[in-house]
Tab-separated table of C-alpha atoms and ligand atoms in Angstrom:
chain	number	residue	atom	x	y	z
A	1	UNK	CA	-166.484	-124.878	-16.622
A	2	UNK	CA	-167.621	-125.982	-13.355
A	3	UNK	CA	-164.681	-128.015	-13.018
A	4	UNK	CA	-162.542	-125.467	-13.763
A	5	UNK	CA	-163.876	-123.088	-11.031
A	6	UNK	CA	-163.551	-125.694	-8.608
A	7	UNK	CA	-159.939	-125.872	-9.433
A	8	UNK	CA	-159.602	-122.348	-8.821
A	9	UNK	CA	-161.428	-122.368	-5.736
A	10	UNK	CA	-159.109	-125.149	-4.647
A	11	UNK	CA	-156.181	-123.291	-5.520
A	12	UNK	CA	-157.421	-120.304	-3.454
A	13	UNK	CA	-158.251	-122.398	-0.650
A	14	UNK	CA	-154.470	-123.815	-0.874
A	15	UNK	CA	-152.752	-120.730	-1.254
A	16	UNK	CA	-155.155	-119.101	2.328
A	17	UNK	CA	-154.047	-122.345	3.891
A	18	UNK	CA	-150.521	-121.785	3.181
A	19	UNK	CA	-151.046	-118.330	4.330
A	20	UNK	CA	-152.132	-119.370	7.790
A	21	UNK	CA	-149.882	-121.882	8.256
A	22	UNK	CA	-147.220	-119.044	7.990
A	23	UNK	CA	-149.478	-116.856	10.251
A	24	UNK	CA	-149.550	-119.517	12.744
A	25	UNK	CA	-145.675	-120.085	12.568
A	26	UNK	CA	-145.603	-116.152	12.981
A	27	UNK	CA	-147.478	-116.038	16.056
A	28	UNK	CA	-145.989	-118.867	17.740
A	29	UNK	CA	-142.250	-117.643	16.786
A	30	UNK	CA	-143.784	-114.051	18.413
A	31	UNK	CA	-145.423	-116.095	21.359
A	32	UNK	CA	-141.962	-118.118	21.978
A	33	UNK	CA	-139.962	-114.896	21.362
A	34	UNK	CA	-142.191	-113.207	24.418
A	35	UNK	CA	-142.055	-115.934	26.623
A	36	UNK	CA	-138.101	-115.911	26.525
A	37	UNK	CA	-138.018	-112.225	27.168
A	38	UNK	CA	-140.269	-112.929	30.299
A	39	UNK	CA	-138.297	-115.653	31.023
A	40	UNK	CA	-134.839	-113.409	30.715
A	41	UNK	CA	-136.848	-110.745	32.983
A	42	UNK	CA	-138.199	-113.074	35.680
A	43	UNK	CA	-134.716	-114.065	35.986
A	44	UNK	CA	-133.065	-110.283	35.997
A	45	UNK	CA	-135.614	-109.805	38.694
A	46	UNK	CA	-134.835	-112.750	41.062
A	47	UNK	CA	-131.075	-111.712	40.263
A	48	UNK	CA	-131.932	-108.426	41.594
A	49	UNK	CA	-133.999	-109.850	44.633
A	50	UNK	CA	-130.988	-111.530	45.892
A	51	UNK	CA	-128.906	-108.679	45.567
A	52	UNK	CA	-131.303	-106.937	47.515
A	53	UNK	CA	-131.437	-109.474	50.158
A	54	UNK	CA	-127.959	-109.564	50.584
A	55	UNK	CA	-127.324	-105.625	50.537
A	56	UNK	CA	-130.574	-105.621	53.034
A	57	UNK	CA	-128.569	-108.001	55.120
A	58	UNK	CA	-124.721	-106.275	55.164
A	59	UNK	CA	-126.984	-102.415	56.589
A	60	UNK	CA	-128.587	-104.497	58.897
A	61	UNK	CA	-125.233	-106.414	59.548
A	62	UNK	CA	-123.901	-102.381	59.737
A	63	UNK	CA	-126.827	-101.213	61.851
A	64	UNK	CA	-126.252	-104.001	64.484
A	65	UNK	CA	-122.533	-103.144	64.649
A	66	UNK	CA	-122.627	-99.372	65.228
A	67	UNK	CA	-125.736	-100.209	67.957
A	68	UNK	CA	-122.774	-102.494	69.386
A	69	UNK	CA	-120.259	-99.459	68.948
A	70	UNK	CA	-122.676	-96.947	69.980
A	71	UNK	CA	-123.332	-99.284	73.409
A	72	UNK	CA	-119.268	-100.000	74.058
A	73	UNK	CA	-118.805	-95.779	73.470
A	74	UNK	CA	-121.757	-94.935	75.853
A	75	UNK	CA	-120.362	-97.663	78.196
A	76	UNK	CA	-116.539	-96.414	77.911
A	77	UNK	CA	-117.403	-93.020	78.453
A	78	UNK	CA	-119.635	-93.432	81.427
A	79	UNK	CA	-116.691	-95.945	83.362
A	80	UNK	CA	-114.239	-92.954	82.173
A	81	UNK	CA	-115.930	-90.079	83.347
A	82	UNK	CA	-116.440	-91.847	86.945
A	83	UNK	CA	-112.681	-93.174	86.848
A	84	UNK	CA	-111.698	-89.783	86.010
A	85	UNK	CA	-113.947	-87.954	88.867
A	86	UNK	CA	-112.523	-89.266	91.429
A	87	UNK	CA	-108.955	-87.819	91.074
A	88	UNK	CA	-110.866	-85.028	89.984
A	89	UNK	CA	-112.722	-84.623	93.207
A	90	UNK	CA	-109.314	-84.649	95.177
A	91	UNK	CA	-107.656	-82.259	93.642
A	92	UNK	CA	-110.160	-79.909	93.412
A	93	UNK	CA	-110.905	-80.618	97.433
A	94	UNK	CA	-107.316	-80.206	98.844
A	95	UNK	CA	-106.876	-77.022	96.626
A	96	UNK	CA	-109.608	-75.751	98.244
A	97	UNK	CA	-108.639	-76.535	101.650
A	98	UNK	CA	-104.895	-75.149	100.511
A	99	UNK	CA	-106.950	-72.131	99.501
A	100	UNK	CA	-108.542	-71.736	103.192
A	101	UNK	CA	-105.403	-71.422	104.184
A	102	UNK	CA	-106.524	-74.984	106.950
A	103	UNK	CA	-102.821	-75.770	106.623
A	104	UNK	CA	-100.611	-72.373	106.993
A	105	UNK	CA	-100.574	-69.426	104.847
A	106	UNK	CA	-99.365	-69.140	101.106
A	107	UNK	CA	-97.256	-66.609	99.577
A	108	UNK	CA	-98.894	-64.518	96.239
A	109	UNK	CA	-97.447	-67.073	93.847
A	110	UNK	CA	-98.109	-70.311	95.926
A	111	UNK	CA	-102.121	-68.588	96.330
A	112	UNK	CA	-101.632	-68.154	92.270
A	113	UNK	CA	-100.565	-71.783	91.262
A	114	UNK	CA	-103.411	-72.928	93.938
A	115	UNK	CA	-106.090	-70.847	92.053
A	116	UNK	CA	-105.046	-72.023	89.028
A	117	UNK	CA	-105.305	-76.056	89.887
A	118	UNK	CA	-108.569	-74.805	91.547
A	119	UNK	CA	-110.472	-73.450	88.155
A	120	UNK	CA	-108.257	-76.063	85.750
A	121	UNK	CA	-110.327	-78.830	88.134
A	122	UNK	CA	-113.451	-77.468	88.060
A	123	UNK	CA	-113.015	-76.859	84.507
A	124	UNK	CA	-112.299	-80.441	83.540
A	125	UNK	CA	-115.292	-81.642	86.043
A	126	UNK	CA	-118.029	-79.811	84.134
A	127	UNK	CA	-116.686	-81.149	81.181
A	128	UNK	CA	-116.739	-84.516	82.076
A	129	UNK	CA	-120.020	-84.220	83.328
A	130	UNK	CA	-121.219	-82.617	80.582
A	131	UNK	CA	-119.740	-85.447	78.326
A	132	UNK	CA	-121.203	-87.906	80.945
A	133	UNK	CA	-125.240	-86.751	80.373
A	134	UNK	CA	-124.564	-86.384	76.489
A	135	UNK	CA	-123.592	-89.968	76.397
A	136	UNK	CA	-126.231	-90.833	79.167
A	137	UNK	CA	-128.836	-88.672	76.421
A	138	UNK	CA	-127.442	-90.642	73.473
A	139	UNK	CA	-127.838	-94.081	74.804
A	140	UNK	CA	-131.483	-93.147	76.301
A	141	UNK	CA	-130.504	-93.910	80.138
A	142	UNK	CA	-131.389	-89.927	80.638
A	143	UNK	CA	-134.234	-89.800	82.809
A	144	UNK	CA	-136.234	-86.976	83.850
A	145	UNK	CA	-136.655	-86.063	87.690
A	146	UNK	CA	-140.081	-84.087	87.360
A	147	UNK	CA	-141.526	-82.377	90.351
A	148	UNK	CA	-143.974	-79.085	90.036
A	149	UNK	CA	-141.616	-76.248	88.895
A	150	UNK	CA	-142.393	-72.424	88.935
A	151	UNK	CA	-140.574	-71.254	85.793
A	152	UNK	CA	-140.741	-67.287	87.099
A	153	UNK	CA	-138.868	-68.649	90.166
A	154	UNK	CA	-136.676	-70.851	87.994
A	155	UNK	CA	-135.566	-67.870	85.579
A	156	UNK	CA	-135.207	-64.833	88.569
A	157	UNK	CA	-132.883	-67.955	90.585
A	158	UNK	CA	-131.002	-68.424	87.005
A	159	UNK	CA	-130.405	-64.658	86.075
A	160	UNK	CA	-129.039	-64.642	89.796
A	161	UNK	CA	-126.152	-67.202	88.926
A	162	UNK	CA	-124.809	-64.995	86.092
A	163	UNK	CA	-124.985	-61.655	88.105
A	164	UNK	CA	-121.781	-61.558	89.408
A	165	UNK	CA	-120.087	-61.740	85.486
A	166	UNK	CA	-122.265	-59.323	84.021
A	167	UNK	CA	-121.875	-56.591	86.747
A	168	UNK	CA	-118.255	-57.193	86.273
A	169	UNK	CA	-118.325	-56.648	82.513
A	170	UNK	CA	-121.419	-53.249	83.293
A	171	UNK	CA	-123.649	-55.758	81.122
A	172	UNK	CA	-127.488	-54.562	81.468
A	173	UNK	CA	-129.568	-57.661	81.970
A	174	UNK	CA	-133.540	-57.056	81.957
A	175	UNK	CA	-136.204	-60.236	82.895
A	176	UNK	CA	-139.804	-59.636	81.848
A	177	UNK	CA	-142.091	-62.538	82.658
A	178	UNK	CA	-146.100	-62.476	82.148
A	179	UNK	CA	-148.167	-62.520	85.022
A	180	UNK	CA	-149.833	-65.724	84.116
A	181	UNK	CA	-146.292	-67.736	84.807
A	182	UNK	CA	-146.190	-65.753	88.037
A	183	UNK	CA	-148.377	-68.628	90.400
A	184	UNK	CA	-148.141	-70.777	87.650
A	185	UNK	CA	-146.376	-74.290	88.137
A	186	UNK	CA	-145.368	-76.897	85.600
A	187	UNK	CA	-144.081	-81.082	85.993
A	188	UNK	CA	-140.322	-80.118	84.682
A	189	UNK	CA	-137.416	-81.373	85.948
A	190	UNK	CA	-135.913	-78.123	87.986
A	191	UNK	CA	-132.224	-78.976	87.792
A	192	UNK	CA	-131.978	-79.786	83.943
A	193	UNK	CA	-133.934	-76.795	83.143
A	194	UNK	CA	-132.087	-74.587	85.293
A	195	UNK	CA	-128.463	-76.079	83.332
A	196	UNK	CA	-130.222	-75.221	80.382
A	197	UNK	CA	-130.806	-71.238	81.438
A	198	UNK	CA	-127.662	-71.323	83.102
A	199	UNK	CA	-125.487	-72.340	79.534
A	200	UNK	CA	-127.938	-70.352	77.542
A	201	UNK	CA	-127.007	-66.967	80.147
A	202	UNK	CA	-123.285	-67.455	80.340
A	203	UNK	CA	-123.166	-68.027	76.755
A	204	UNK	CA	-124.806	-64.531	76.535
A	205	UNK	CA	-122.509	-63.024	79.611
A	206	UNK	CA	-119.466	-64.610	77.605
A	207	UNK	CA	-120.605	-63.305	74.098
A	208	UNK	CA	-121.819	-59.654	74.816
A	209	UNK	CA	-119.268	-57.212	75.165
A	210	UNK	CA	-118.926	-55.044	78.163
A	211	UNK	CA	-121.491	-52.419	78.441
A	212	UNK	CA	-124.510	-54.530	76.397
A	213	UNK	CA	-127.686	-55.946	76.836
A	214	UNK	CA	-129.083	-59.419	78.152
A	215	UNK	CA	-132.712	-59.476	78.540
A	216	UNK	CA	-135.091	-62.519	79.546
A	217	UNK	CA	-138.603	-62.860	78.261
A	218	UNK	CA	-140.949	-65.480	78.754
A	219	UNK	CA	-144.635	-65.302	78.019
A	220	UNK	CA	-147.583	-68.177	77.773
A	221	UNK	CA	-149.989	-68.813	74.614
A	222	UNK	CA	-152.101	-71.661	75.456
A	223	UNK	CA	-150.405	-74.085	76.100
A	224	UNK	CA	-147.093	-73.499	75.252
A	225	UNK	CA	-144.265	-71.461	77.650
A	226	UNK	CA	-141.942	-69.806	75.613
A	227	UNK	CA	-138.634	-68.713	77.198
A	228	UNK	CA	-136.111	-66.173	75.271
A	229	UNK	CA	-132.894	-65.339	75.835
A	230	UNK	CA	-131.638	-62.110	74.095
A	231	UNK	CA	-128.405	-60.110	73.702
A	232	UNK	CA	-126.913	-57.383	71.915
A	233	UNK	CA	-123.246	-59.684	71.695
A	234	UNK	CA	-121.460	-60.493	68.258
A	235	UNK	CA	-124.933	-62.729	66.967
A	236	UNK	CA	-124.237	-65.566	64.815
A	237	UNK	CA	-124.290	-65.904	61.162
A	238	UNK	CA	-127.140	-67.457	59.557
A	239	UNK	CA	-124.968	-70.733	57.962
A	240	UNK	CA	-124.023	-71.555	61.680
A	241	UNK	CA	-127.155	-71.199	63.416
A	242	UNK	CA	-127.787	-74.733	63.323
A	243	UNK	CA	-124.614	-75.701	63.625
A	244	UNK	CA	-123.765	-74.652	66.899
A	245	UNK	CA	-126.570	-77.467	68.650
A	246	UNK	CA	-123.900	-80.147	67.385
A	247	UNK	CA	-121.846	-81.824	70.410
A	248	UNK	CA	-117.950	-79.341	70.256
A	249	UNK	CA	-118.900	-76.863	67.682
A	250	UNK	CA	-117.504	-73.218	68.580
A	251	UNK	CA	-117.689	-70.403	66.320
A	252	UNK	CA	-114.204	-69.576	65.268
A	253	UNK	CA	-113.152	-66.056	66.250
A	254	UNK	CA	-115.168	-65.670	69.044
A	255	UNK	CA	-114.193	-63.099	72.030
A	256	UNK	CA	-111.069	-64.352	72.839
A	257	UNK	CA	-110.000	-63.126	76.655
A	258	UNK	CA	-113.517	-64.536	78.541
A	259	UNK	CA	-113.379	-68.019	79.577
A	260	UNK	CA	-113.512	-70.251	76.706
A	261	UNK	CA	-116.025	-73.472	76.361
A	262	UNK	CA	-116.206	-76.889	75.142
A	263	UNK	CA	-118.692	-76.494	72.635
A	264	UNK	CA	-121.196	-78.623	74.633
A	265	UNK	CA	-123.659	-76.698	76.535
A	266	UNK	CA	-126.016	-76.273	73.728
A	267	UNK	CA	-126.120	-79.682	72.518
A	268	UNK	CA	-127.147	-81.110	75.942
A	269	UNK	CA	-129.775	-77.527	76.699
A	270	UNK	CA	-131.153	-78.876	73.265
A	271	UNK	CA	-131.426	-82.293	74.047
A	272	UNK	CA	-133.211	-81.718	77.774
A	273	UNK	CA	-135.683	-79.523	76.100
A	274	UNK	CA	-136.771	-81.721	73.528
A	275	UNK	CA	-136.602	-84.624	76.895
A	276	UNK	CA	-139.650	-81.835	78.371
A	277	UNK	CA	-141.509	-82.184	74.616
A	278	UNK	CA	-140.275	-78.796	73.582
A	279	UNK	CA	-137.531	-77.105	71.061
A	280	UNK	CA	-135.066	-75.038	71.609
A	281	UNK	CA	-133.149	-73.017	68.712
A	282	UNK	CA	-131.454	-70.031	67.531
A	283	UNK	CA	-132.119	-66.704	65.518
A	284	UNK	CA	-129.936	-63.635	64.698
A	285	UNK	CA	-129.475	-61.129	62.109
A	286	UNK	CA	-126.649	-62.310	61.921
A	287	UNK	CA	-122.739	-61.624	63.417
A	288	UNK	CA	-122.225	-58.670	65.022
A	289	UNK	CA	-126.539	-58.159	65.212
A	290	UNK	CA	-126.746	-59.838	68.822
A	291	UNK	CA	-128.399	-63.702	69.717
A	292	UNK	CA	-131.660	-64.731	70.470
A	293	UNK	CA	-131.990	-68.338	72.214
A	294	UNK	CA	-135.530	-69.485	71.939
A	295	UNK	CA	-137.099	-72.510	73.849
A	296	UNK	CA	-140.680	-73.827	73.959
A	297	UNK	CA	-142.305	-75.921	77.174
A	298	UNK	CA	-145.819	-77.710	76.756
A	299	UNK	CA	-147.642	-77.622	79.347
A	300	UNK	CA	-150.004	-79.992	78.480
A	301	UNK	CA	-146.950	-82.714	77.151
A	302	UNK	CA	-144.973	-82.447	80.640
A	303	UNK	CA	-148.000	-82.871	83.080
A	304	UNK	CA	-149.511	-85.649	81.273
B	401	LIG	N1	-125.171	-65.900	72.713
B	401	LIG	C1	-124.324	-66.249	71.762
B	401	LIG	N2	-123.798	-65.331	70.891
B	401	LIG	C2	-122.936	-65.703	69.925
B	401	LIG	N3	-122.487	-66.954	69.724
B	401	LIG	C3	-122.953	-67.905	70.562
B	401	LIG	C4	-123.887	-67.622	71.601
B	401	LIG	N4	-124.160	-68.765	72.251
B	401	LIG	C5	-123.450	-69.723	71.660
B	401	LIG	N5	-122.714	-69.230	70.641
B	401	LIG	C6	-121.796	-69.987	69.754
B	401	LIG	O1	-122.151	-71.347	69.814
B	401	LIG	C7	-121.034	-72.131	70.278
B	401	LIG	C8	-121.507	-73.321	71.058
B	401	LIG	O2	-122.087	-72.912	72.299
B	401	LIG	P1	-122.067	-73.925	73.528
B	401	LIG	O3	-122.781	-73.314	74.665
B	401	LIG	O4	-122.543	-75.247	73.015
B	401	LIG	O5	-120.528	-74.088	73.811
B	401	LIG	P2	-119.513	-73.167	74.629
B	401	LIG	O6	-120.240	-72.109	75.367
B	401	LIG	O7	-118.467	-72.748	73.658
B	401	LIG	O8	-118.885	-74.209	75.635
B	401	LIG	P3	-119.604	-74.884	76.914
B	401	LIG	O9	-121.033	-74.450	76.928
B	401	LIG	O10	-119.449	-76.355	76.684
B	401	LIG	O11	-118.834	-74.381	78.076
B	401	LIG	C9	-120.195	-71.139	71.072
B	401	LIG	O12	-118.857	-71.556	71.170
B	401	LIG	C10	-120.351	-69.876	70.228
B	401	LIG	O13	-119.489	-69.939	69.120
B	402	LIG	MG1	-121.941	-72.607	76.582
């Protein structure tokens, strides 16, 4: 009896030990099977490391070269524009003495051709110069000549510039600035600030049909100037109000028989505001609802 339940006992012991040893050679096929899937992994993740290393390397390969490109354009266009200026400068000075009339007189044609070569010169100049500060902007060799400006000054000299071309096309032009810029004087640099109203006026002259309104507001709210340029001209639709900041965009179908532009004045007004730590940017209802030209001056950014 006692023999025959050790047998039994020994044959359940057996069998559990069998059991195990299968349970053991379970796990460790499971453990081995893990490791190599870890193993696979680690390796699909070094894989991908490198690849990431070497795509790291070609954009910083790509960001090196178009710094290089950047540098040769900036460079290229600044030995241009003075190349160019010089020939520039002559024949916009001995048109003008031809003009005087220094040299003898000139008949209506010979006064007409002269005229012409006159404008087509100064035309080209401003253009190159305006191409000249972009590039000078986009490299960062643009530097700011700050001395203590009085923007109500600044805006009465600017409207002054324009008057001439809006009298000529009976355009109304209003300026309504708040006492507190009246005595007030800010660190700006005068000359960039006064291109800026300049472009910003002429594009309003240019865009306003004869008989409408330009009017120029600028008020003070802590510390911030804020400048506006309105008119009641053919506005700009809302898909190209952003659009018009980049460097040689023009509306298509614009007024066709004033002087036409490069498409660069607003680029560079936008880029010497944001130079002063303010913005400059667009709004209208959209074309044929007039323009408003908006740009913001911190007070406390420029003196500091
Ligand atoms: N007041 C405005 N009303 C309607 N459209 C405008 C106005 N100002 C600018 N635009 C649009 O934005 C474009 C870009 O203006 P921007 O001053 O940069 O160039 P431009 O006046 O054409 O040429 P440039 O200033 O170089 O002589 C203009 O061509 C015009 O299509
Ligand atoms: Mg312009």
């Amino acid at each position: 009896m006692l023999w025959r339940r050790c047998k039994e006992q020994l044959n359940r012991s057996e069998k559990e030990l069998e059991e195990l040893k299968k349970y053991t050679a379970d796990l460790e096929r499971i453990v081995s099977d893990k490791t190599r899937a870890l193993e696979e992994a680690h390796m699909a993740l070094q894989v991908l490391n490198i690849k990431l290393e070497v795509q790291k390397t070609h954009a910083e390969e790509s960001k090196l070269r178009a710094k290089a490109a950047n540098a040769a354009k900036s460079e290229f266009l600044s030995s241009m524009s003075h190349e160019l200026r010089t020939p520039l400068n002559a024949i916009i000075g001995f048109s003008e003495i031809l003009q005087d009339r220094y040299f003898g007189d000139l008949n209506e044609r010979q006064a007409d051709y002269i005229k012409d070569i006159w404008e087509s010169g100064k035309h080209l100049l401003a253009l190159i110069n305006d191409v000249l500060d972009i590039s000078k902007v986009e490299a960062g060799k643009m530097e700011l000549d700050l001395s203590q400006v009085n923007i109500s000054v600044l805006l009465l000299g600017s409207a002054a510039m324009i008057r001439e071309k809006v009298v000529k096309h009976n355009i109304t032009m209003r300026i309504a600035v708040s006492d507190d810029l009246e005595t007030l004087t800010i660190a700006a640099d005068e000359i960039k600030i006064k291109q800026v109203m300049f472009n910003l006026l002429s594009n309003a002259a240019k865009f306003t049909p004869d008989e409408g309104e330009i009017s120029i507001k600028a008020t003070k709210q802590d510390s911030i100037i804020r400048v506006t340029v309105a008119d009641t001209g053919i506005g700009i639709s809302p898909m190209e109000l952003e659009s018009i900041f980049d460097p040689f965009y023009q509306v298509s179908g614009g007024i066709k028989d004033k002087t036409p532009g490069t498409g660069l004045g607003l680029a560079l007004s936008r880029r010497f505001i944001e130079m002063h730590g303010g913005q400059l940017w667009a709004e209208s209802k959209g074309t044929g609802a007039g323009s408003t030209f908006i740009f913001t001056l911190s007070l406390r950014q420029i003196t500091d």
